[in-house]
Short mmCIF file of C-alpha atoms and ligand atoms in Angstrom, two decimals:
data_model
loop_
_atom_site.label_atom_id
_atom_site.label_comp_id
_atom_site.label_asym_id
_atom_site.label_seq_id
_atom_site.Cartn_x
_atom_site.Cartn_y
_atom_site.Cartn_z
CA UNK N 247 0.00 0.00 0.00
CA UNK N 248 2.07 3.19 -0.76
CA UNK N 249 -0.79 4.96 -2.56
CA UNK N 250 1.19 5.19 -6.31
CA UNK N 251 0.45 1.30 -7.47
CA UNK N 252 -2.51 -0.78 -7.52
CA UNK N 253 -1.49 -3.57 -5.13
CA UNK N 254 -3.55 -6.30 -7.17
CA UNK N 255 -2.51 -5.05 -10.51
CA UNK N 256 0.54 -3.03 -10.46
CA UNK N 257 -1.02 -0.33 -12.70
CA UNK N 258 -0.12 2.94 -11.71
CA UNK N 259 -2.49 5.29 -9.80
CA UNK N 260 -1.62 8.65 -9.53
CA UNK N 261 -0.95 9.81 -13.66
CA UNK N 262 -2.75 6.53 -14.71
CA UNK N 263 -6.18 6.07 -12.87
CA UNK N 264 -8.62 9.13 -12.04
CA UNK N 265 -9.41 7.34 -8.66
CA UNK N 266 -8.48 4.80 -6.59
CA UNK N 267 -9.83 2.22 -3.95
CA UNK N 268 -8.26 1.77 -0.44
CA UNK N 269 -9.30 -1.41 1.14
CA UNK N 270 -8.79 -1.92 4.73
CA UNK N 271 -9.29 -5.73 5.65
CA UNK N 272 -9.08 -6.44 9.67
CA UNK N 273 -9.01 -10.41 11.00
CA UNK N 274 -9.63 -10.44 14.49
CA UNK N 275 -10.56 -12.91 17.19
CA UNK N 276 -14.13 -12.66 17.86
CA UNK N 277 -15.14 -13.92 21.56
CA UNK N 278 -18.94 -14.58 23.13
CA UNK N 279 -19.95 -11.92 25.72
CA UNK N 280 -18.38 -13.10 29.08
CA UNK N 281 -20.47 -15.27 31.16
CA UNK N 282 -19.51 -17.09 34.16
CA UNK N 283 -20.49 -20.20 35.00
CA UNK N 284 -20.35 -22.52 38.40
CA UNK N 285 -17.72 -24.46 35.70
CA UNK N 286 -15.36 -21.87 35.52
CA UNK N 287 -15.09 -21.40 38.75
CA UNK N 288 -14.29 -24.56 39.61
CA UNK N 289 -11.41 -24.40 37.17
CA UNK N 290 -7.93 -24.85 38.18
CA UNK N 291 -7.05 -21.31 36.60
CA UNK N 292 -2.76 -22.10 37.20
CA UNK N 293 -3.02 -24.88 35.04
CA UNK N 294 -4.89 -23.40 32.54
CA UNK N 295 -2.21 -20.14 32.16
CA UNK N 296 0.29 -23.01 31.63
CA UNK N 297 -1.99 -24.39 29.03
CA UNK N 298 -2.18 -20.98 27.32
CA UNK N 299 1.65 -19.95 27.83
CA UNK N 300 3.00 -23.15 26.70
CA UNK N 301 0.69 -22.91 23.05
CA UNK N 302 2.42 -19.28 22.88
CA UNK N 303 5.66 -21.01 23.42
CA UNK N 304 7.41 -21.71 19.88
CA UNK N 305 5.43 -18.47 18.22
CA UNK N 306 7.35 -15.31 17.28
CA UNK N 307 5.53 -12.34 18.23
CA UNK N 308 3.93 -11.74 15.29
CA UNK N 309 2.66 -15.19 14.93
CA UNK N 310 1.18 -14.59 18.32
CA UNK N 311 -0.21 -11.37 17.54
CA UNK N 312 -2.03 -12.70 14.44
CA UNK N 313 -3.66 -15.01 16.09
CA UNK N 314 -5.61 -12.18 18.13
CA UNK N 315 -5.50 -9.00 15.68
CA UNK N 316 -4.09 -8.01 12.04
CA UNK N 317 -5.11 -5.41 9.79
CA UNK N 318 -4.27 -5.33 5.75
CA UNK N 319 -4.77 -2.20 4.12
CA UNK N 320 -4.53 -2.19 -0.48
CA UNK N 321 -4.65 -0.16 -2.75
CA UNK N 322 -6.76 -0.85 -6.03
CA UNK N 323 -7.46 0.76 -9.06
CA UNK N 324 -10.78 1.13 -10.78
CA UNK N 325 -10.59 -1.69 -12.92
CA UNK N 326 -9.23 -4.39 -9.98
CA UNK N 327 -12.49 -2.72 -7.71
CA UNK N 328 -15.22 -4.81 -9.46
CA UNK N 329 -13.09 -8.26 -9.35
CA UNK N 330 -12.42 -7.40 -5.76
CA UNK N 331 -15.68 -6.76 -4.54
CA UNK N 332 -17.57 -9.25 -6.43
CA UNK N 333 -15.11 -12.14 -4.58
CA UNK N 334 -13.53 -10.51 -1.30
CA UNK N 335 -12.70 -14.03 0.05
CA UNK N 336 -10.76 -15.30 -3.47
CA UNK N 337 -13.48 -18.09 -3.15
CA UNK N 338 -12.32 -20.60 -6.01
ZN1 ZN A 253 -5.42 -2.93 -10.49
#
């Protein structure tokens, strides 16, 4: 994304194209609304931040952050617009 190419493309976008598209795509981990049961509790709540830390263990920090948040952000130009919105997911 640095505004002067279309990111699917390539095509130019400042002399080239009389508008462009930014697309801003966030992935994030979606959660339930917080309710506590009797169940959780009861839980041993030690053992399960040694469940959590020791699936962190072996990630890099960014590995670990994408698992919670990331945020993409393109460029397109006219012509790479329709394509994109008609199939945002690249379904085959
Ligand atoms: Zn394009």
């Amino acid at each position: 994304m640095d505004h002067l190419t279309c990111d699917r493309c390539g095509a130019g976008l400042l002399l080239d194209a009389p508008v462009r598209y930014e697309v801003r795509v966030e992935v994030k981990a979606a959660y339930d609304p917080m309710e506590i049961t009797d169940e959780d509790l009861a839980k041993d709540h030690a053992a399960e931040m040694k469940r959590i830390l020791a699936e962190l263990e072996g990630l890099s920090a960014e590995e670990a952050q994408d698992q919670v948040y990331r945020e993409f952000r393109f460029d397109l130009c006219a012509s790479c617009r329709k394509p994109y919105m008609k199939n945002p997911l690249a379904k085959p």
